[in-house]
Amino acid sequence: MKRDEKSLAEFRLGWRGGSVWLILIVVAAWGVRPGTAATMKPGAPAIAAPASEEEPANALLAAEAATIDLFDAASRSVVCIRTFSRHVEDSAGAVHELPLGAGSGFVWDRQGHVVTNFHVVDGAEQVEVALADHTHWRARLVGIAPEKDLAVLRIDAPAEKLEPLPVGDSSRVRIGQTVLAVGNPFGFDHTLTTGIVSALSRTVDSPSGVRIHDVIQTDAAINPGSSGGPLIDSRGRLVGVNTAIYTTSGSSAGVGFAIPVAAVVRTVPHLIRHGRIVRPTLGLALAPDALTEALGLKGALVLSVEEGSEAARLGVNGSTRDEMGRWNAGDLIDTVDGSAIRSSGELLDWLDGREAGEVVTLELYRGGERRTLSLVLAPPSVLPATLPPVPQEIPPSGTVE
């Protein structure tokens, strides 16, 4: 052994020996002090302080008990949704159902209405809803709002089986407050995850390509199958509908999004009553926000103008494509009645609170020139239900599911 190595070995041995004596001396000193705790034999397990007679040893903390109570109450409202397509397989014409997917939802009222995401039921020919008591019910599609990623189903379950969630106020939600998500991730029904509100006023794409604004961001785990489930606050009130995750791997990365309950409260009554959102119209169709951004623009881009509408009479221009498939931008609306408009989604949100017959003032850009138009909002009319798809040449930095 080299000298340096020997010295190091001696040092280690001497240090360990010194440590043993030091520990023994300290323990001995503690042992003779009056009123101190008794010494323990080496290797003996630690003994917890005895629980008081009022509090059992396995008692839950107050915060834990509160979370359990919240879950017990909310889970009675949460449903599991399974979707199917019909498939004719044999020459006899026998119809077989093929599973399409699964998601979550929650009971809206005792009339059997269930709220979920539009993308959960999109393309389904049959929908099945499982309540918390594990009874299964065929569901009818009542209404859809692709631009909000919301849909309403209805089941014929008895009222006593239906437990609506209390509705909160998303305008009072604050960053840092506790939120809970209940859903069916990966088919594991009635799963609870907890977290906080990570951010507010986020924007995500709806299935129709229109941006959804004022979205709540949370780090409560939201995974495939959680979509459509409720996001609740620490009082058990609905504050959002879980709609998407931002991920590069296909599973939760701690960035989830929920549609604010304010948008849900505005939308659901329309879907129950009319099957769609009924709002006054400007007489034009708006481009998907991703297309507007791809063109380097900010505002509500006019995609097409309804023939015979007041917008057509006033000369509002829609967008066109050339022979190479490149977009030529039409009029870009950026202000309505003095309110700044950053996207098509914001203009639709603005229209939600208006009535047919109102006169509105539009400020728009056309070929670099600013124009101001006043027009009368018309009653709802039939416009294209599906906006053009987002151009494939715009790659997302992550995927939204």
mmCIF file of C-alpha atoms in Angstrom:
data_model
loop_
_atom_site.group_PDB
_atom_site.id
_atom_site.type_symbol
_atom_site.label_atom_id
_atom_site.label_comp_id
_atom_site.label_asym_id
_atom_site.label_seq_id
_atom_site.Cartn_x
_atom_site.Cartn_y
_atom_site.Cartn_z
ATOM 1 C CA MET A 1 0.000 0.000 0.000
ATOM 2 C CA LYS A 2 1.309 3.374 -0.887
ATOM 3 C CA ARG A 3 2.021 5.835 1.867
ATOM 4 C CA ASP A 4 -0.754 8.199 0.872
ATOM 5 C CA GLU A 5 -3.273 5.373 0.729
ATOM 6 C CA LYS A 6 -2.125 4.062 4.133
ATOM 7 C CA SER A 7 -2.423 7.465 5.722
ATOM 8 C CA LEU A 8 -5.897 7.866 4.296
ATOM 9 C CA ALA A 9 -6.927 4.461 5.654
ATOM 10 C CA GLU A 10 -5.556 5.296 9.090
ATOM 11 C CA PHE A 11 -7.341 8.636 8.991
ATOM 12 C CA ARG A 12 -10.658 6.964 8.157
ATOM 13 C CA LEU A 13 -10.228 4.366 10.904
ATOM 14 C CA GLY A 14 -9.214 6.956 13.430
ATOM 15 C CA TRP A 15 -12.101 9.245 12.440
ATOM 16 C CA ARG A 16 -14.615 6.439 12.760
ATOM 17 C CA GLY A 17 -13.199 5.418 16.101
ATOM 18 C CA GLY A 18 -13.325 8.965 17.317
ATOM 19 C CA SER A 19 -16.904 9.252 16.127
ATOM 20 C CA VAL A 20 -17.925 6.179 18.108
ATOM 21 C CA TRP A 21 -16.399 7.534 21.303
ATOM 22 C CA LEU A 22 -17.949 10.927 20.718
ATOM 23 C CA ILE A 23 -21.398 9.402 20.255
ATOM 24 C CA LEU A 24 -21.005 7.246 23.365
ATOM 25 C CA ILE A 25 -19.946 10.240 25.423
ATOM 26 C CA VAL A 26 -22.901 12.315 24.235
ATOM 27 C CA VAL A 27 -25.386 9.515 24.887
ATOM 28 C CA ALA A 28 -23.913 8.899 28.315
ATOM 29 C CA ALA A 29 -24.190 12.563 29.146
ATOM 30 C CA TRP A 30 -27.828 12.611 28.062
ATOM 31 C CA GLY A 31 -28.526 9.496 30.071
ATOM 32 C CA VAL A 32 -27.510 11.081 33.384
ATOM 33 C CA ARG A 33 -29.327 14.372 32.860
ATOM 34 C CA PRO A 34 -32.479 14.521 34.920
ATOM 35 C CA GLY A 35 -35.786 14.799 33.090
ATOM 36 C CA THR A 36 -34.468 13.742 29.690
ATOM 37 C CA ALA A 37 -35.900 11.017 27.449
ATOM 38 C CA ALA A 38 -34.718 7.461 28.022
ATOM 39 C CA THR A 39 -31.952 6.167 25.769
ATOM 40 C CA MET A 40 -32.731 3.584 23.073
ATOM 41 C CA LYS A 41 -30.803 0.486 22.186
ATOM 42 C CA PRO A 42 -29.035 0.560 18.809
ATOM 43 C CA GLY A 43 -31.348 -0.692 16.065
ATOM 44 C CA ALA A 44 -34.525 -0.322 18.121
ATOM 45 C CA PRO A 45 -37.489 1.077 16.142
ATOM 46 C CA ALA A 46 -38.599 4.627 16.789
ATOM 47 C CA ILE A 47 -41.705 4.876 18.947
ATOM 48 C CA ALA A 48 -44.277 7.479 17.968
ATOM 49 C CA ALA A 49 -45.826 9.620 20.630
ATOM 50 C CA PRO A 50 -49.102 8.097 21.795
ATOM 51 C CA ALA A 51 -52.236 9.516 20.189
ATOM 52 C CA SER A 52 -54.566 11.429 22.392
ATOM 53 C CA GLU A 53 -57.800 9.830 23.438
ATOM 54 C CA GLU A 54 -59.722 12.371 21.365
ATOM 55 C CA GLU A 55 -57.750 11.705 18.150
ATOM 56 C CA PRO A 56 -57.238 8.114 16.901
ATOM 57 C CA ALA A 57 -53.764 7.220 15.670
ATOM 58 C CA ASN A 58 -55.013 6.795 12.095
ATOM 59 C CA ALA A 59 -57.065 10.005 12.022
ATOM 60 C CA LEU A 60 -57.059 11.945 8.759
ATOM 61 C CA LEU A 61 -55.733 15.442 8.574
ATOM 62 C CA ALA A 62 -58.399 18.085 8.136
ATOM 63 C CA ALA A 63 -57.259 18.803 4.570
ATOM 64 C CA GLU A 64 -57.388 15.106 3.694
ATOM 65 C CA ALA A 65 -60.868 14.712 5.117
ATOM 66 C CA ALA A 66 -62.043 17.746 3.154
ATOM 67 C CA THR A 67 -60.639 16.339 -0.097
ATOM 68 C CA ILE A 68 -62.335 13.002 0.522
ATOM 69 C CA ASP A 69 -65.658 14.720 1.147
ATOM 70 C CA LEU A 70 -65.263 16.742 -2.042
ATOM 71 C CA PHE A 71 -64.549 13.632 -4.090
ATOM 72 C CA ASP A 72 -67.440 11.697 -2.557
ATOM 73 C CA ALA A 73 -69.825 14.496 -3.498
ATOM 74 C CA ALA A 74 -68.432 15.240 -6.969
ATOM 75 C CA SER A 75 -68.020 11.620 -8.054
ATOM 76 C CA ARG A 76 -71.780 11.112 -7.864
ATOM 77 C CA SER A 77 -72.098 13.616 -10.717
ATOM 78 C CA VAL A 78 -69.279 12.320 -12.926
ATOM 79 C CA VAL A 79 -70.061 9.874 -15.727
ATOM 80 C CA CYS A 80 -68.026 7.646 -18.000
ATOM 81 C CA ILE A 81 -68.783 8.028 -21.709
ATOM 82 C CA ARG A 82 -68.100 5.364 -24.335
ATOM 83 C CA THR A 83 -68.647 5.904 -28.038
ATOM 84 C CA PHE A 84 -69.288 3.381 -30.800
ATOM 85 C CA SER A 85 -69.668 3.193 -34.555
ATOM 86 C CA ARG A 86 -72.013 0.802 -36.319
ATOM 87 C CA HIS A 87 -70.341 -1.687 -38.607
ATOM 88 C CA VAL A 88 -72.093 -4.137 -40.944
ATOM 89 C CA GLU A 89 -69.865 -7.178 -40.976
ATOM 90 C CA ASP A 90 -71.626 -10.117 -42.639
ATOM 91 C CA SER A 91 -73.790 -10.771 -45.674
ATOM 92 C CA ALA A 92 -76.867 -11.169 -43.478
ATOM 93 C CA GLY A 93 -76.623 -7.486 -42.589
ATOM 94 C CA ALA A 94 -75.909 -8.044 -38.889
ATOM 95 C CA VAL A 95 -74.961 -4.753 -37.244
ATOM 96 C CA HIS A 96 -72.019 -4.770 -34.881
ATOM 97 C CA GLU A 97 -70.852 -1.914 -32.696
ATOM 98 C CA LEU A 98 -67.184 -1.070 -32.729
ATOM 99 C CA PRO A 99 -65.747 0.971 -29.848
ATOM 100 C CA LEU A 100 -64.444 4.360 -30.923
ATOM 101 C CA GLY A 101 -63.219 5.853 -27.680
ATOM 102 C CA ALA A 102 -64.004 6.910 -24.154
ATOM 103 C CA GLY A 103 -64.181 10.089 -22.177
ATOM 104 C CA SER A 104 -65.783 11.771 -19.205
ATOM 105 C CA GLY A 105 -68.746 14.011 -18.516
ATOM 106 C CA PHE A 106 -70.947 15.201 -15.687
ATOM 107 C CA VAL A 107 -74.636 15.511 -14.876
ATOM 108 C CA TRP A 108 -75.996 18.967 -15.636
ATOM 109 C CA ASP A 109 -79.579 18.640 -14.367
ATOM 110 C CA ARG A 110 -82.154 16.115 -13.183
ATOM 111 C CA GLN A 111 -83.760 16.046 -16.631
ATOM 112 C CA GLY A 112 -80.930 13.772 -17.752
ATOM 113 C CA HIS A 113 -78.670 16.263 -19.526
ATOM 114 C CA VAL A 114 -74.979 15.404 -19.455
ATOM 115 C CA VAL A 115 -72.191 17.809 -20.469
ATOM 116 C CA THR A 116 -68.983 16.652 -22.131
ATOM 117 C CA ASN A 117 -66.504 17.761 -24.796
ATOM 118 C CA PHE A 118 -67.527 17.843 -28.440
ATOM 119 C CA HIS A 119 -64.387 15.948 -29.416
ATOM 120 C CA VAL A 120 -65.383 13.077 -27.101
ATOM 121 C CA VAL A 121 -68.560 12.330 -29.087
ATOM 122 C CA ASP A 122 -67.533 13.604 -32.521
ATOM 123 C CA GLY A 123 -68.138 10.930 -35.160
ATOM 124 C CA ALA A 124 -69.958 8.558 -32.811
ATOM 125 C CA GLU A 125 -73.096 6.738 -33.956
ATOM 126 C CA GLN A 126 -73.903 5.370 -30.519
ATOM 127 C CA VAL A 127 -73.052 6.824 -27.120
ATOM 128 C CA GLU A 128 -73.255 5.050 -23.768
ATOM 129 C CA VAL A 129 -73.174 6.793 -20.400
ATOM 130 C CA ALA A 130 -72.257 5.001 -17.168
ATOM 131 C CA LEU A 131 -73.356 6.676 -13.945
ATOM 132 C CA ALA A 132 -71.513 6.487 -10.647
ATOM 133 C CA ASP A 133 -73.698 3.546 -9.566
ATOM 134 C CA HIS A 134 -72.405 1.629 -12.632
ATOM 135 C CA THR A 135 -75.753 1.620 -14.418
ATOM 136 C CA HIS A 136 -75.409 2.095 -18.181
ATOM 137 C CA TRP A 137 -77.679 4.238 -20.345
ATOM 138 C CA ARG A 138 -77.998 4.902 -24.054
ATOM 139 C CA ALA A 139 -77.528 8.606 -24.704
ATOM 140 C CA ARG A 140 -78.997 10.922 -27.324
ATOM 141 C CA LEU A 141 -76.981 13.796 -28.716
ATOM 142 C CA VAL A 142 -78.889 16.979 -27.880
ATOM 143 C CA GLY A 143 -76.563 19.699 -29.113
ATOM 144 C CA ILE A 144 -72.994 20.543 -30.069
ATOM 145 C CA ALA A 145 -70.770 23.613 -30.054
ATOM 146 C CA PRO A 146 -67.547 22.631 -31.851
ATOM 147 C CA GLU A 147 -66.189 26.171 -31.467
ATOM 148 C CA LYS A 148 -66.422 25.762 -27.671
ATOM 149 C CA ASP A 149 -65.563 22.029 -27.640
ATOM 150 C CA LEU A 150 -68.800 21.368 -25.760
ATOM 151 C CA ALA A 151 -71.631 18.891 -26.296
ATOM 152 C CA VAL A 152 -74.791 17.963 -24.416
ATOM 153 C CA LEU A 153 -76.195 14.432 -24.196
ATOM 154 C CA ARG A 154 -79.406 13.204 -22.630
ATOM 155 C CA ILE A 155 -80.171 9.937 -20.862
ATOM 156 C CA ASP A 156 -83.507 8.622 -19.600
ATOM 157 C CA ALA A 157 -82.299 7.833 -16.087
ATOM 158 C CA PRO A 158 -84.646 8.475 -13.136
ATOM 159 C CA ALA A 159 -84.184 11.867 -11.498
ATOM 160 C CA GLU A 160 -83.174 10.267 -8.189
ATOM 161 C CA LYS A 161 -80.113 8.770 -9.910
ATOM 162 C CA LEU A 162 -78.961 12.143 -11.208
ATOM 163 C CA GLU A 163 -76.859 14.477 -9.064
ATOM 164 C CA PRO A 164 -76.011 17.789 -10.770
ATOM 165 C CA LEU A 165 -72.797 19.560 -9.838
ATOM 166 C CA PRO A 166 -73.091 22.952 -8.147
ATOM 167 C CA VAL A 167 -71.873 25.686 -10.488
ATOM 168 C CA GLY A 168 -69.119 28.072 -9.455
ATOM 169 C CA ASP A 169 -67.849 31.365 -10.856
ATOM 170 C CA SER A 170 -64.771 31.146 -13.067
ATOM 171 C CA SER A 171 -64.290 34.927 -12.860
ATOM 172 C CA ARG A 172 -63.299 34.444 -9.211
ATOM 173 C CA VAL A 173 -60.716 31.751 -9.933
ATOM 174 C CA ARG A 174 -57.200 32.810 -8.974
ATOM 175 C CA ILE A 175 -53.755 31.507 -9.824
ATOM 176 C CA GLY A 176 -52.503 29.292 -7.011
ATOM 177 C CA GLN A 177 -55.865 28.122 -5.716
ATOM 178 C CA THR A 178 -56.520 24.409 -5.317
ATOM 179 C CA VAL A 179 -58.525 22.589 -7.979
ATOM 180 C CA LEU A 180 -59.540 18.953 -8.392
ATOM 181 C CA ALA A 181 -60.182 17.013 -11.592
ATOM 182 C CA VAL A 182 -62.420 13.948 -11.664
ATOM 183 C CA GLY A 183 -62.620 11.741 -14.732
ATOM 184 C CA ASN A 184 -61.846 8.420 -16.357
ATOM 185 C CA PRO A 185 -58.245 8.559 -17.602
ATOM 186 C CA PHE A 186 -57.284 5.503 -19.654
ATOM 187 C CA GLY A 187 -60.651 3.982 -18.712
ATOM 188 C CA PHE A 188 -60.007 4.027 -14.956
ATOM 189 C CA ASP A 189 -63.344 5.417 -13.858
ATOM 190 C CA HIS A 190 -63.788 8.063 -11.186
ATOM 191 C CA THR A 191 -60.151 8.978 -10.802
ATOM 192 C CA LEU A 192 -59.279 12.016 -8.704
ATOM 193 C CA THR A 193 -56.270 14.224 -9.321
ATOM 194 C CA THR A 194 -55.459 17.439 -7.519
ATOM 195 C CA GLY A 195 -53.403 20.489 -8.309
ATOM 196 C CA ILE A 196 -53.530 24.230 -8.529
ATOM 197 C CA VAL A 197 -54.570 26.808 -11.066
ATOM 198 C CA SER A 198 -51.297 27.398 -12.899
ATOM 199 C CA ALA A 199 -52.436 30.232 -15.160
ATOM 200 C CA LEU A 200 -55.522 32.004 -16.476
ATOM 201 C CA SER A 201 -56.635 33.454 -19.807
ATOM 202 C CA ARG A 202 -54.898 30.795 -21.862
ATOM 203 C CA THR A 203 -56.006 30.100 -25.439
ATOM 204 C CA VAL A 204 -56.427 26.666 -27.048
ATOM 205 C CA ASP A 205 -57.768 25.458 -30.380
ATOM 206 C CA SER A 206 -61.289 24.072 -30.572
ATOM 207 C CA PRO A 207 -62.063 21.159 -32.939
ATOM 208 C CA SER A 208 -63.519 23.682 -35.404
ATOM 209 C CA GLY A 209 -60.266 25.639 -35.517
ATOM 210 C CA VAL A 210 -61.625 28.629 -33.594
ATOM 211 C CA ARG A 211 -59.628 29.606 -30.543
ATOM 212 C CA ILE A 212 -61.200 29.138 -27.099
ATOM 213 C CA HIS A 213 -60.231 32.061 -24.884
ATOM 214 C CA ASP A 214 -59.936 32.562 -21.128
ATOM 215 C CA VAL A 215 -59.075 28.899 -20.635
ATOM 216 C CA ILE A 216 -57.881 27.750 -17.196
ATOM 217 C CA GLN A 217 -54.461 26.089 -17.024
ATOM 218 C CA THR A 218 -53.865 23.550 -14.245
ATOM 219 C CA ASP A 219 -51.200 21.093 -13.168
ATOM 220 C CA ALA A 220 -53.834 18.610 -11.949
ATOM 221 C CA ALA A 221 -53.106 15.526 -14.052
ATOM 222 C CA ILE A 222 -55.409 15.308 -17.076
ATOM 223 C CA ASN A 223 -54.870 12.314 -19.343
ATOM 224 C CA PRO A 224 -56.631 10.742 -22.346
ATOM 225 C CA GLY A 225 -60.090 9.792 -21.098
ATOM 226 C CA SER A 226 -60.268 12.730 -18.682
ATOM 227 C CA SER A 227 -61.696 15.023 -21.364
ATOM 228 C CA GLY A 228 -65.176 16.272 -20.551
ATOM 229 C CA GLY A 229 -64.828 15.761 -16.821
ATOM 230 C CA PRO A 230 -65.274 18.562 -14.291
ATOM 231 C CA LEU A 231 -62.637 20.769 -12.745
ATOM 232 C CA ILE A 232 -63.902 21.775 -9.311
ATOM 233 C CA ASP A 233 -62.745 24.192 -6.641
ATOM 234 C CA SER A 234 -62.133 23.470 -2.968
ATOM 235 C CA ARG A 235 -65.832 23.967 -2.243
ATOM 236 C CA GLY A 236 -66.880 21.340 -4.773
ATOM 237 C CA ARG A 237 -68.192 23.834 -7.336
ATOM 238 C CA LEU A 238 -67.717 23.451 -11.073
ATOM 239 C CA VAL A 239 -65.188 25.973 -12.390
ATOM 240 C CA GLY A 240 -64.230 24.337 -15.684
ATOM 241 C CA VAL A 241 -64.550 21.425 -18.088
ATOM 242 C CA ASN A 242 -61.299 19.564 -18.708
ATOM 243 C CA THR A 243 -60.629 19.694 -22.413
ATOM 244 C CA ALA A 244 -56.991 19.190 -23.362
ATOM 245 C CA ILE A 245 -53.434 18.538 -22.345
ATOM 246 C CA TYR A 246 -50.261 19.927 -23.803
ATOM 247 C CA THR A 247 -47.913 17.021 -24.328
ATOM 248 C CA THR A 248 -45.037 15.736 -26.406
ATOM 249 C CA SER A 249 -45.461 12.162 -25.156
ATOM 250 C CA GLY A 250 -49.226 11.503 -25.240
ATOM 251 C CA SER A 251 -49.675 11.628 -21.464
ATOM 252 C CA SER A 252 -49.935 14.330 -18.845
ATOM 253 C CA ALA A 253 -46.970 16.659 -18.537
ATOM 254 C CA GLY A 254 -48.484 18.860 -15.860
ATOM 255 C CA VAL A 255 -50.074 21.252 -18.343
ATOM 256 C CA GLY A 256 -53.817 20.751 -18.631
ATOM 257 C CA PHE A 257 -56.585 23.044 -19.800
ATOM 258 C CA ALA A 258 -60.221 23.516 -18.820
ATOM 259 C CA ILE A 259 -62.998 25.515 -20.476
ATOM 260 C CA PRO A 260 -64.136 28.136 -17.937
ATOM 261 C CA VAL A 261 -67.549 27.549 -16.415
ATOM 262 C CA ALA A 262 -68.694 31.002 -17.570
ATOM 263 C CA ALA A 263 -68.529 29.776 -21.175
ATOM 264 C CA VAL A 264 -70.298 26.553 -20.188
ATOM 265 C CA VAL A 265 -73.151 28.414 -18.503
ATOM 266 C CA ARG A 266 -73.618 30.596 -21.598
ATOM 267 C CA THR A 267 -73.462 27.690 -24.043
ATOM 268 C CA VAL A 268 -75.317 24.746 -22.503
ATOM 269 C CA PRO A 269 -78.803 26.359 -22.413
ATOM 270 C CA HIS A 270 -78.475 27.094 -26.144
ATOM 271 C CA LEU A 271 -77.544 23.487 -26.862
ATOM 272 C CA ILE A 272 -80.442 22.141 -24.808
ATOM 273 C CA ARG A 273 -82.962 24.495 -26.407
ATOM 274 C CA HIS A 274 -81.712 24.751 -30.000
ATOM 275 C CA GLY A 275 -79.070 22.069 -30.494
ATOM 276 C CA ARG A 276 -76.461 24.713 -31.268
ATOM 277 C CA ILE A 277 -75.399 28.171 -30.182
ATOM 278 C CA VAL A 278 -77.924 30.692 -31.439
ATOM 279 C CA ARG A 279 -76.358 34.089 -31.815
ATOM 280 C CA PRO A 280 -77.070 37.015 -34.130
ATOM 281 C CA THR A 281 -74.977 36.992 -37.254
ATOM 282 C CA LEU A 282 -72.868 39.495 -39.115
ATOM 283 C CA GLY A 283 -73.634 37.604 -42.309
ATOM 284 C CA LEU A 284 -70.157 36.198 -42.714
ATOM 285 C CA ALA A 285 -68.032 33.176 -41.855
ATOM 286 C CA LEU A 286 -64.751 33.572 -39.999
ATOM 287 C CA ALA A 287 -61.467 31.837 -40.728
ATOM 288 C CA PRO A 288 -59.818 29.472 -38.240
ATOM 289 C CA ASP A 289 -57.478 31.397 -35.989
ATOM 290 C CA ALA A 290 -54.527 29.200 -36.945
ATOM 291 C CA LEU A 291 -54.944 30.296 -40.560
ATOM 292 C CA THR A 292 -55.101 33.951 -39.513
ATOM 293 C CA GLU A 293 -51.903 33.554 -37.510
ATOM 294 C CA ALA A 294 -50.201 31.685 -40.361
ATOM 295 C CA LEU A 295 -50.856 34.713 -42.540
ATOM 296 C CA GLY A 296 -49.210 36.913 -39.912
ATOM 297 C CA LEU A 297 -52.449 38.651 -38.960
ATOM 298 C CA LYS A 298 -54.210 39.378 -35.680
ATOM 299 C CA GLY A 299 -57.979 39.761 -35.560
ATOM 300 C CA ALA A 300 -61.038 38.020 -37.028
ATOM 301 C CA LEU A 301 -60.350 37.209 -40.669
ATOM 302 C CA VAL A 302 -63.408 37.113 -42.945
ATOM 303 C CA LEU A 303 -63.441 33.780 -44.760
ATOM 304 C CA SER A 304 -66.648 34.201 -46.762
ATOM 305 C CA VAL A 305 -69.654 36.503 -46.921
ATOM 306 C CA GLU A 306 -73.220 35.226 -46.927
ATOM 307 C CA GLU A 307 -74.994 36.086 -50.143
ATOM 308 C CA GLY A 308 -77.720 38.674 -49.661
ATOM 309 C CA SER A 309 -76.539 39.678 -46.188
ATOM 310 C CA GLU A 310 -75.995 43.257 -45.068
ATOM 311 C CA ALA A 311 -72.261 42.539 -44.920
ATOM 312 C CA ALA A 312 -72.411 41.633 -48.615
ATOM 313 C CA ARG A 313 -74.378 44.811 -49.351
ATOM 314 C CA LEU A 314 -71.732 46.879 -47.559
ATOM 315 C CA GLY A 315 -69.005 45.247 -49.623
ATOM 316 C CA VAL A 316 -67.237 43.159 -46.970
ATOM 317 C CA ASN A 317 -64.669 40.940 -48.708
ATOM 318 C CA GLY A 318 -63.971 37.289 -47.953
ATOM 319 C CA SER A 319 -60.694 35.418 -48.387
ATOM 320 C CA THR A 320 -59.721 33.541 -51.556
ATOM 321 C CA ARG A 321 -57.128 31.015 -52.685
ATOM 322 C CA ASP A 322 -55.078 31.233 -55.841
ATOM 323 C CA GLU A 323 -54.267 28.448 -58.290
ATOM 324 C CA MET A 324 -51.305 27.413 -56.137
ATOM 325 C CA GLY A 325 -53.528 27.038 -53.076
ATOM 326 C CA ARG A 326 -52.143 30.110 -51.353
ATOM 327 C CA TRP A 327 -54.486 32.230 -49.272
ATOM 328 C CA ASN A 328 -55.287 35.830 -50.130
ATOM 329 C CA ALA A 329 -56.588 37.476 -46.984
ATOM 330 C CA GLY A 330 -59.968 39.168 -47.028
ATOM 331 C CA ASP A 331 -61.108 41.852 -44.624
ATOM 332 C CA LEU A 332 -59.648 41.659 -41.123
ATOM 333 C CA ILE A 333 -61.937 42.798 -38.282
ATOM 334 C CA ASP A 334 -59.978 44.059 -35.277
ATOM 335 C CA THR A 335 -62.502 46.259 -33.437
ATOM 336 C CA VAL A 336 -66.237 45.968 -32.750
ATOM 337 C CA ASP A 337 -68.035 48.804 -30.960
ATOM 338 C CA GLY A 338 -64.714 49.969 -29.567
ATOM 339 C CA SER A 339 -63.737 46.526 -28.216
ATOM 340 C CA ALA A 340 -60.456 45.119 -29.528
ATOM 341 C CA ILE A 341 -60.846 41.780 -31.311
ATOM 342 C CA ARG A 342 -57.759 39.571 -31.448
ATOM 343 C CA SER A 343 -59.264 36.453 -33.039
ATOM 344 C CA SER A 344 -62.342 34.827 -34.542
ATOM 345 C CA GLY A 345 -63.050 33.223 -31.181
ATOM 346 C CA GLU A 346 -63.153 36.612 -29.467
ATOM 347 C CA LEU A 347 -65.603 37.971 -32.038
ATOM 348 C CA LEU A 348 -67.897 34.961 -31.538
ATOM 349 C CA ASP A 349 -67.704 35.445 -27.770
ATOM 350 C CA TRP A 350 -68.632 39.097 -28.244
ATOM 351 C CA LEU A 351 -71.642 38.147 -30.370
ATOM 352 C CA ASP A 352 -72.876 35.709 -27.688
ATOM 353 C CA GLY A 353 -74.101 38.635 -25.618
ATOM 354 C CA ARG A 354 -75.860 40.512 -28.437
ATOM 355 C CA GLU A 355 -79.362 40.452 -29.937
ATOM 356 C CA ALA A 356 -80.587 40.566 -33.522
ATOM 357 C CA GLY A 357 -81.487 44.103 -34.576
ATOM 358 C CA GLU A 358 -78.644 45.807 -32.711
ATOM 359 C CA VAL A 359 -76.489 48.187 -34.743
ATOM 360 C CA VAL A 360 -72.757 47.537 -34.415
ATOM 361 C CA THR A 361 -69.704 49.349 -35.711
ATOM 362 C CA LEU A 362 -66.938 47.283 -37.283
ATOM 363 C CA GLU A 363 -63.411 48.515 -37.837
ATOM 364 C CA LEU A 364 -61.476 46.460 -40.353
ATOM 365 C CA TYR A 365 -58.366 46.423 -42.498
ATOM 366 C CA ARG A 366 -58.512 45.893 -46.246
ATOM 367 C CA GLY A 367 -55.318 46.016 -48.254
ATOM 368 C CA GLY A 368 -53.574 48.044 -45.574
ATOM 369 C CA GLU A 369 -56.361 50.615 -45.358
ATOM 370 C CA ARG A 370 -58.583 51.011 -42.310
ATOM 371 C CA ARG A 371 -62.349 51.149 -42.841
ATOM 372 C CA THR A 372 -65.327 51.631 -40.538
ATOM 373 C CA LEU A 373 -68.733 50.069 -41.226
ATOM 374 C CA SER A 374 -72.019 50.091 -39.324
ATOM 375 C CA LEU A 375 -74.430 47.214 -39.807
ATOM 376 C CA VAL A 376 -77.473 45.654 -38.186
ATOM 377 C CA LEU A 377 -77.079 42.224 -36.583
ATOM 378 C CA ALA A 378 -79.291 39.725 -38.371
ATOM 379 C CA PRO A 379 -81.157 36.752 -36.877
ATOM 380 C CA PRO A 380 -79.213 33.486 -36.877
ATOM 381 C CA SER A 381 -78.812 31.938 -40.286
ATOM 382 C CA VAL A 382 -77.347 28.724 -41.591
ATOM 383 C CA LEU A 383 -73.626 29.170 -42.112
ATOM 384 C CA PRO A 384 -71.042 26.431 -42.678
ATOM 385 C CA ALA A 385 -71.038 24.226 -39.569
ATOM 386 C CA THR A 386 -67.415 23.245 -40.069
ATOM 387 C CA LEU A 387 -64.702 25.732 -40.839
ATOM 388 C CA PRO A 388 -61.883 24.747 -43.216
ATOM 389 C CA PRO A 389 -59.193 22.587 -41.623
ATOM 390 C CA VAL A 390 -55.996 24.102 -40.326
ATOM 391 C CA PRO A 391 -53.382 24.006 -43.105
ATOM 392 C CA GLN A 392 -51.097 21.020 -42.630
ATOM 393 C CA GLU A 393 -47.966 23.096 -43.160
ATOM 394 C CA ILE A 394 -48.408 24.668 -39.704
ATOM 395 C CA PRO A 395 -46.709 22.155 -37.363
ATOM 396 C CA PRO A 396 -47.608 22.370 -33.661
ATOM 397 C CA SER A 397 -44.782 22.478 -31.155
ATOM 398 C CA GLY A 398 -46.657 19.879 -29.111
ATOM 399 C CA THR A 399 -49.875 17.946 -29.473
ATOM 400 C CA VAL A 400 -53.186 18.737 -27.884
ATOM 401 C CA GLU A 401 -55.416 15.788 -27.069
#
